[in-house]
Amino acid sequence: MRVHSRSFFLVRDPTAVPIGRRHVKGLAEKWGLRLDESADTALSVVASELVTNAVRHGTGAMLTLTLSANLSRRRLLVEVYDGSLILPVPHRAGTEDEAGRGMALVGSLSLRHGAKRTTCGKCIWAELALPAQRIARRRLVFHPRQAARAVARRLGAARRLPMAVRAANRARHGRHGRHTSLRPASASNSEARAGQQHPSHIPNAEGALPCPTS
């Protein structure tokens, strides 16, 4: 399952509307989402309307905007959190009303939408449809640590095979009475100590590479 998710804070101010819209559009581009005209419009409008609603009717100094993409299900979820416990009430705006059409617009552009209380306020959300996404081939350049481990495993296997062949030959020659050279114990001990001091030099060592931090 291919899932992306990212949250960021916005100051609860009218300037949060264009800033939030740019953030979600930038994330969609960063994640490589394929958006047709309808999906692109829906993302821009829904994000703007949800942030606008939180700015006007929410409380607290900050908002949290979260964008989540499930590429397997072809769904995009937009969530806006604020500090108010009062859930929005659907109503029909009159022809002369200057406001009140935002959530109706969200409803027309989304598959589902709603609001829920949280431990510190409420969340208004909307789920959008994504068009069919391109199936990208996995490239090692996107996963350098996995690529390094794969190369190390192959190198380790390639090195172990000649060593195993040489060991078998030495054992066979020894059984036939031929001279078999042995390394001094001091050299073996120094090599063992070196291997303990530098485990990252072992091609197939687990945990040799650092874990990702982000």
PDB file of C-alpha atoms in Angstrom:
ATOM      1  CA  MET A   1       0.000   0.000   0.000  1.00  0.00           C
ATOM      2  CA  ARG A   2       1.464   3.326  -1.064  1.00  0.00           C
ATOM      3  CA  VAL A   3       0.540   6.021   1.466  1.00  0.00           C
ATOM      4  CA  HIS A   4       1.862   9.535   1.966  1.00  0.00           C
ATOM      5  CA  SER A   5       0.940  11.864   4.842  1.00  0.00           C
ATOM      6  CA  ARG A   6       2.187  15.246   6.018  1.00  0.00           C
ATOM      7  CA  SER A   7       0.989  17.833   8.541  1.00  0.00           C
ATOM      8  CA  PHE A   8       2.031  21.438   9.046  1.00  0.00           C
ATOM      9  CA  PHE A   9       0.963  24.394  11.172  1.00  0.00           C
ATOM     10  CA  LEU A  10      -0.705  27.595   9.999  1.00  0.00           C
ATOM     11  CA  VAL A  11      -1.402  30.792  11.871  1.00  0.00           C
ATOM     12  CA  ARG A  12      -5.167  31.214  12.196  1.00  0.00           C
ATOM     13  CA  ASP A  13      -5.311  34.260   9.973  1.00  0.00           C
ATOM     14  CA  PRO A  14      -6.778  34.971   6.498  1.00  0.00           C
ATOM     15  CA  THR A  15      -3.263  34.630   5.071  1.00  0.00           C
ATOM     16  CA  ALA A  16      -3.425  30.932   6.024  1.00  0.00           C
ATOM     17  CA  VAL A  17      -5.784  30.264   3.103  1.00  0.00           C
ATOM     18  CA  PRO A  18      -3.344  30.878   0.207  1.00  0.00           C
ATOM     19  CA  ILE A  19      -0.440  29.499   2.235  1.00  0.00           C
ATOM     20  CA  GLY A  20      -2.303  26.264   2.960  1.00  0.00           C
ATOM     21  CA  ARG A  21      -3.358  25.956  -0.672  1.00  0.00           C
ATOM     22  CA  ARG A  22       0.256  26.298  -1.835  1.00  0.00           C
ATOM     23  CA  HIS A  23       1.399  23.727   0.715  1.00  0.00           C
ATOM     24  CA  VAL A  24      -1.034  21.016  -0.417  1.00  0.00           C
ATOM     25  CA  LYS A  25      -0.312  21.678  -4.091  1.00  0.00           C
ATOM     26  CA  GLY A  26       3.413  21.497  -3.374  1.00  0.00           C
ATOM     27  CA  LEU A  27       3.028  18.205  -1.492  1.00  0.00           C
ATOM     28  CA  ALA A  28       1.019  16.688  -4.335  1.00  0.00           C
ATOM     29  CA  GLU A  29       3.808  17.627  -6.729  1.00  0.00           C
ATOM     30  CA  LYS A  30       6.535  16.381  -4.372  1.00  0.00           C
ATOM     31  CA  TRP A  31       4.811  13.005  -3.990  1.00  0.00           C
ATOM     32  CA  GLY A  32       4.469  12.710  -7.759  1.00  0.00           C
ATOM     33  CA  LEU A  33       0.679  12.524  -7.709  1.00  0.00           C
ATOM     34  CA  ARG A  34      -1.050  12.557 -11.056  1.00  0.00           C
ATOM     35  CA  LEU A  35      -3.893  15.112 -10.885  1.00  0.00           C
ATOM     36  CA  ASP A  36      -6.270  15.714 -13.740  1.00  0.00           C
ATOM     37  CA  GLU A  37      -8.103  19.023 -14.067  1.00  0.00           C
ATOM     38  CA  SER A  38     -11.017  18.041 -11.826  1.00  0.00           C
ATOM     39  CA  ALA A  39      -8.795  16.605  -9.076  1.00  0.00           C
ATOM     40  CA  ASP A  40      -6.499  19.630  -9.162  1.00  0.00           C
ATOM     41  CA  THR A  41      -9.455  22.007  -8.869  1.00  0.00           C
ATOM     42  CA  ALA A  42     -11.057  19.973  -6.090  1.00  0.00           C
ATOM     43  CA  LEU A  43      -7.826  19.921  -4.061  1.00  0.00           C
ATOM     44  CA  SER A  44      -7.326  23.684  -4.343  1.00  0.00           C
ATOM     45  CA  VAL A  45     -10.945  24.597  -3.574  1.00  0.00           C
ATOM     46  CA  VAL A  46     -11.479  22.096  -0.752  1.00  0.00           C
ATOM     47  CA  ALA A  47      -8.239  23.007   1.022  1.00  0.00           C
ATOM     48  CA  SER A  48      -9.093  26.709   0.735  1.00  0.00           C
ATOM     49  CA  GLU A  49     -12.632  26.261   2.026  1.00  0.00           C
ATOM     50  CA  LEU A  50     -11.667  24.074   4.981  1.00  0.00           C
ATOM     51  CA  VAL A  51      -8.965  26.498   6.087  1.00  0.00           C
ATOM     52  CA  THR A  52     -11.340  29.454   5.574  1.00  0.00           C
ATOM     53  CA  ASN A  53     -13.961  27.765   7.763  1.00  0.00           C
ATOM     54  CA  ALA A  54     -11.394  27.148  10.518  1.00  0.00           C
ATOM     55  CA  VAL A  55     -10.146  30.750  10.332  1.00  0.00           C
ATOM     56  CA  ARG A  56     -13.661  32.188  10.625  1.00  0.00           C
ATOM     57  CA  HIS A  57     -15.271  29.807  13.090  1.00  0.00           C
ATOM     58  CA  GLY A  58     -12.370  28.151  14.903  1.00  0.00           C
ATOM     59  CA  THR A  59     -10.496  29.193  18.010  1.00  0.00           C
ATOM     60  CA  GLY A  60      -6.861  29.242  19.016  1.00  0.00           C
ATOM     61  CA  ALA A  61      -3.864  30.904  17.473  1.00  0.00           C
ATOM     62  CA  MET A  62      -2.833  27.994  15.237  1.00  0.00           C
ATOM     63  CA  LEU A  63      -4.363  25.564  12.769  1.00  0.00           C
ATOM     64  CA  THR A  64      -3.071  22.198  11.626  1.00  0.00           C
ATOM     65  CA  LEU A  65      -3.491  21.164   7.993  1.00  0.00           C
ATOM     66  CA  THR A  66      -2.936  17.511   7.099  1.00  0.00           C
ATOM     67  CA  LEU A  67      -2.796  15.990   3.623  1.00  0.00           C
ATOM     68  CA  SER A  68      -2.832  12.194   3.187  1.00  0.00           C
ATOM     69  CA  ALA A  69      -2.695  10.287  -0.104  1.00  0.00           C
ATOM     70  CA  ASN A  70      -3.553   6.604  -0.470  1.00  0.00           C
ATOM     71  CA  LEU A  71      -2.451   5.715  -3.983  1.00  0.00           C
ATOM     72  CA  SER A  72      -3.740   2.142  -3.794  1.00  0.00           C
ATOM     73  CA  ARG A  73      -7.271   3.320  -3.028  1.00  0.00           C
ATOM     74  CA  ARG A  74      -6.881   6.465  -5.163  1.00  0.00           C
ATOM     75  CA  ARG A  75      -8.012   8.704  -2.314  1.00  0.00           C
ATOM     76  CA  LEU A  76      -6.787  12.059  -1.032  1.00  0.00           C
ATOM     77  CA  LEU A  77      -7.746  13.212   2.473  1.00  0.00           C
ATOM     78  CA  VAL A  78      -7.616  16.859   3.563  1.00  0.00           C
ATOM     79  CA  GLU A  79      -7.990  17.611   7.293  1.00  0.00           C
ATOM     80  CA  VAL A  80      -7.962  20.921   9.153  1.00  0.00           C
ATOM     81  CA  TYR A  81      -7.735  21.025  12.972  1.00  0.00           C
ATOM     82  CA  ASP A  82      -8.562  23.984  15.200  1.00  0.00           C
ATOM     83  CA  GLY A  83      -9.284  24.575  18.878  1.00  0.00           C
ATOM     84  CA  SER A  84     -13.092  24.968  18.736  1.00  0.00           C
ATOM     85  CA  LEU A  85     -15.416  22.214  19.932  1.00  0.00           C
ATOM     86  CA  ILE A  86     -18.369  23.590  17.950  1.00  0.00           C
ATOM     87  CA  LEU A  87     -19.036  21.483  14.868  1.00  0.00           C
ATOM     88  CA  PRO A  88     -20.216  23.185  11.662  1.00  0.00           C
ATOM     89  CA  VAL A  89     -23.965  23.066  11.045  1.00  0.00           C
ATOM     90  CA  PRO A  90     -25.054  22.524   7.422  1.00  0.00           C
ATOM     91  CA  HIS A  91     -27.433  25.183   6.131  1.00  0.00           C
ATOM     92  CA  ARG A  92     -28.631  26.465   2.801  1.00  0.00           C
ATOM     93  CA  ALA A  93     -27.315  29.912   1.900  1.00  0.00           C
ATOM     94  CA  GLY A  94     -29.702  32.449   0.437  1.00  0.00           C
ATOM     95  CA  THR A  95     -29.215  34.047  -2.958  1.00  0.00           C
ATOM     96  CA  GLU A  96     -28.088  37.329  -1.366  1.00  0.00           C
ATOM     97  CA  ASP A  97     -25.866  35.781   1.321  1.00  0.00           C
ATOM     98  CA  GLU A  98     -22.175  36.571   0.945  1.00  0.00           C
ATOM     99  CA  ALA A  99     -21.067  33.523   2.955  1.00  0.00           C
ATOM    100  CA  GLY A 100     -22.305  30.097   3.928  1.00  0.00           C
ATOM    101  CA  ARG A 101     -21.648  28.262   0.667  1.00  0.00           C
ATOM    102  CA  GLY A 102     -18.213  26.908   1.561  1.00  0.00           C
ATOM    103  CA  MET A 103     -19.203  23.538   3.037  1.00  0.00           C
ATOM    104  CA  ALA A 104     -21.810  23.008   0.317  1.00  0.00           C
ATOM    105  CA  LEU A 105     -19.031  23.506  -2.216  1.00  0.00           C
ATOM    106  CA  VAL A 106     -16.823  21.057  -0.328  1.00  0.00           C
ATOM    107  CA  GLY A 107     -19.637  18.524  -0.393  1.00  0.00           C
ATOM    108  CA  SER A 108     -20.073  18.848  -4.152  1.00  0.00           C
ATOM    109  CA  LEU A 109     -16.350  18.365  -4.869  1.00  0.00           C
ATOM    110  CA  SER A 110     -15.577  15.543  -2.425  1.00  0.00           C
ATOM    111  CA  LEU A 111     -16.586  11.910  -2.116  1.00  0.00           C
ATOM    112  CA  ARG A 112     -17.217  12.322   1.610  1.00  0.00           C
ATOM    113  CA  HIS A 113     -16.763  15.078   4.120  1.00  0.00           C
ATOM    114  CA  GLY A 114     -17.542  15.740   7.740  1.00  0.00           C
ATOM    115  CA  ALA A 115     -16.366  17.001  11.114  1.00  0.00           C
ATOM    116  CA  LYS A 116     -15.400  15.350  14.384  1.00  0.00           C
ATOM    117  CA  ARG A 117     -14.363  16.474  17.836  1.00  0.00           C
ATOM    118  CA  THR A 118     -10.826  15.822  19.024  1.00  0.00           C
ATOM    119  CA  THR A 119      -9.166  16.014  22.431  1.00  0.00           C
ATOM    120  CA  CYS A 120      -8.140  19.612  21.743  1.00  0.00           C
ATOM    121  CA  GLY A 121     -10.895  20.910  19.457  1.00  0.00           C
ATOM    122  CA  LYS A 122     -12.318  19.655  16.184  1.00  0.00           C
ATOM    123  CA  CYS A 123     -11.277  18.385  12.775  1.00  0.00           C
ATOM    124  CA  ILE A 124     -13.029  19.197   9.498  1.00  0.00           C
ATOM    125  CA  TRP A 125     -12.158  16.761   6.707  1.00  0.00           C
ATOM    126  CA  ALA A 126     -12.924  15.898   3.113  1.00  0.00           C
ATOM    127  CA  GLU A 127     -11.977  12.876   1.008  1.00  0.00           C
ATOM    128  CA  LEU A 128     -11.256  13.428  -2.666  1.00  0.00           C
ATOM    129  CA  ALA A 129     -10.921  11.039  -5.597  1.00  0.00           C
ATOM    130  CA  LEU A 130      -7.605  10.631  -7.376  1.00  0.00           C
ATOM    131  CA  PRO A 131      -7.296   9.589 -11.019  1.00  0.00           C
ATOM    132  CA  ALA A 132      -5.400   6.434 -11.906  1.00  0.00           C
ATOM    133  CA  GLN A 133      -1.787   6.829 -10.851  1.00  0.00           C
ATOM    134  CA  ARG A 134       1.271   5.835 -12.826  1.00  0.00           C
ATOM    135  CA  ILE A 135       2.975   2.696 -11.556  1.00  0.00           C
ATOM    136  CA  ALA A 136       6.608   3.734 -11.206  1.00  0.00           C
ATOM    137  CA  ARG A 137       9.334   1.126 -11.239  1.00  0.00           C
ATOM    138  CA  ARG A 138      11.352   0.935  -8.077  1.00  0.00           C
ATOM    139  CA  ARG A 139      14.713   2.518  -8.610  1.00  0.00           C
ATOM    140  CA  LEU A 140      17.684   2.058  -6.284  1.00  0.00           C
ATOM    141  CA  VAL A 141      18.478   5.753  -6.480  1.00  0.00           C
ATOM    142  CA  PHE A 142      15.393   6.440  -4.363  1.00  0.00           C
ATOM    143  CA  HIS A 143      16.528   3.947  -1.679  1.00  0.00           C
ATOM    144  CA  PRO A 144      20.302   4.379  -1.260  1.00  0.00           C
ATOM    145  CA  ARG A 145      20.528   2.420   1.983  1.00  0.00           C
ATOM    146  CA  GLN A 146      18.618  -0.542   0.548  1.00  0.00           C
ATOM    147  CA  ALA A 147      20.811  -0.368  -2.559  1.00  0.00           C
ATOM    148  CA  ALA A 148      23.964  -0.393  -0.426  1.00  0.00           C
ATOM    149  CA  ARG A 149      22.741  -3.421   1.507  1.00  0.00           C
ATOM    150  CA  ALA A 150      21.895  -5.268  -1.717  1.00  0.00           C
ATOM    151  CA  VAL A 151      25.341  -4.534  -3.169  1.00  0.00           C
ATOM    152  CA  ALA A 152      27.020  -5.586   0.089  1.00  0.00           C
ATOM    153  CA  ARG A 153      25.120  -8.877   0.107  1.00  0.00           C
ATOM    154  CA  ARG A 154      26.159  -9.624  -3.468  1.00  0.00           C
ATOM    155  CA  LEU A 155      29.774  -8.736  -2.773  1.00  0.00           C
ATOM    156  CA  GLY A 156      29.734 -10.855   0.348  1.00  0.00           C
ATOM    157  CA  ALA A 157      28.348 -13.845  -1.565  1.00  0.00           C
ATOM    158  CA  ALA A 158      30.930 -13.372  -4.322  1.00  0.00           C
ATOM    159  CA  ARG A 159      33.776 -13.286  -1.769  1.00  0.00           C
ATOM    160  CA  ARG A 160      32.547 -16.246   0.252  1.00  0.00           C
ATOM    161  CA  LEU A 161      32.409 -18.598  -2.747  1.00  0.00           C
ATOM    162  CA  PRO A 162      36.164 -18.524  -3.618  1.00  0.00           C
ATOM    163  CA  MET A 163      37.003 -18.793   0.075  1.00  0.00           C
ATOM    164  CA  ALA A 164      34.818 -21.893   0.385  1.00  0.00           C
ATOM    165  CA  VAL A 165      36.450 -23.426  -2.699  1.00  0.00           C
ATOM    166  CA  ARG A 166      39.954 -22.759  -1.334  1.00  0.00           C
ATOM    167  CA  ALA A 167      39.011 -24.236   2.049  1.00  0.00           C
ATOM    168  CA  ALA A 168      37.679 -27.378   0.354  1.00  0.00           C
ATOM    169  CA  ASN A 169      40.857 -27.718  -1.692  1.00  0.00           C
ATOM    170  CA  ARG A 170      43.046 -27.336   1.399  1.00  0.00           C
ATOM    171  CA  ALA A 171      41.027 -29.954   3.218  1.00  0.00           C
ATOM    172  CA  ARG A 172      41.247 -32.356   0.271  1.00  0.00           C
ATOM    173  CA  HIS A 173      45.004 -31.851  -0.116  1.00  0.00           C
ATOM    174  CA  GLY A 174      45.493 -32.366   3.609  1.00  0.00           C
ATOM    175  CA  ARG A 175      43.740 -35.741   3.465  1.00  0.00           C
ATOM    176  CA  HIS A 176      46.142 -36.852   0.695  1.00  0.00           C
ATOM    177  CA  GLY A 177      49.215 -35.998   2.795  1.00  0.00           C
ATOM    178  CA  ARG A 178      50.148 -32.774   1.047  1.00  0.00           C
ATOM    179  CA  HIS A 179      51.548 -29.795   2.911  1.00  0.00           C
ATOM    180  CA  THR A 180      48.876 -27.456   4.292  1.00  0.00           C
ATOM    181  CA  SER A 181      49.999 -24.014   5.446  1.00  0.00           C
ATOM    182  CA  LEU A 182      48.505 -22.576   8.567  1.00  0.00           C
ATOM    183  CA  ARG A 183      48.400 -18.929   9.595  1.00  0.00           C
ATOM    184  CA  PRO A 184      50.017 -17.963  12.880  1.00  0.00           C
ATOM    185  CA  ALA A 185      47.637 -17.712  15.786  1.00  0.00           C
ATOM    186  CA  SER A 186      48.691 -14.125  16.422  1.00  0.00           C
ATOM    187  CA  ALA A 187      47.657 -13.092  12.927  1.00  0.00           C
ATOM    188  CA  SER A 188      44.283 -14.791  13.302  1.00  0.00           C
ATOM    189  CA  ASN A 189      43.705 -13.095  16.635  1.00  0.00           C
ATOM    190  CA  SER A 190      44.612  -9.662  15.250  1.00  0.00           C
ATOM    191  CA  GLU A 191      42.230 -10.155  12.306  1.00  0.00           C
ATOM    192  CA  ALA A 192      39.454 -11.202  14.684  1.00  0.00           C
ATOM    193  CA  ARG A 193      40.043  -8.112  16.802  1.00  0.00           C
ATOM    194  CA  ALA A 194      40.003  -5.933  13.675  1.00  0.00           C
ATOM    195  CA  GLY A 195      36.701  -7.471  12.619  1.00  0.00           C
ATOM    196  CA  GLN A 196      35.207  -6.726  16.027  1.00  0.00           C
ATOM    197  CA  GLN A 197      36.363  -3.121  15.898  1.00  0.00           C
ATOM    198  CA  HIS A 198      34.987  -2.478  12.393  1.00  0.00           C
ATOM    199  CA  PRO A 199      31.751  -4.483  11.935  1.00  0.00           C
ATOM    200  CA  SER A 200      30.651  -2.108   9.160  1.00  0.00           C
ATOM    201  CA  HIS A 201      33.403  -3.631   6.974  1.00  0.00           C
ATOM    202  CA  ILE A 202      31.592  -6.960   6.976  1.00  0.00           C
ATOM    203  CA  PRO A 203      29.571  -6.944   3.717  1.00  0.00           C
ATOM    204  CA  ASN A 204      26.632  -8.918   5.089  1.00  0.00           C
ATOM    205  CA  ALA A 205      26.534  -7.542   8.642  1.00  0.00           C
ATOM    206  CA  GLU A 206      23.059  -6.618   9.851  1.00  0.00           C
ATOM    207  CA  GLY A 207      22.779  -3.076  11.142  1.00  0.00           C
ATOM    208  CA  ALA A 208      26.059  -2.017   9.553  1.00  0.00           C
ATOM    209  CA  LEU A 209      24.432   0.941   7.842  1.00  0.00           C
ATOM    210  CA  PRO A 210      22.769   3.721   9.872  1.00  0.00           C
ATOM    211  CA  CYS A 211      18.996   3.740  10.188  1.00  0.00           C
ATOM    212  CA  PRO A 212      17.131   6.536   8.369  1.00  0.00           C
ATOM    213  CA  THR A 213      16.318   9.552  10.521  1.00  0.00           C
ATOM    214  CA  SER A 214      13.461  10.979   8.423  1.00  0.00           C
TER     215      SER A 214
END
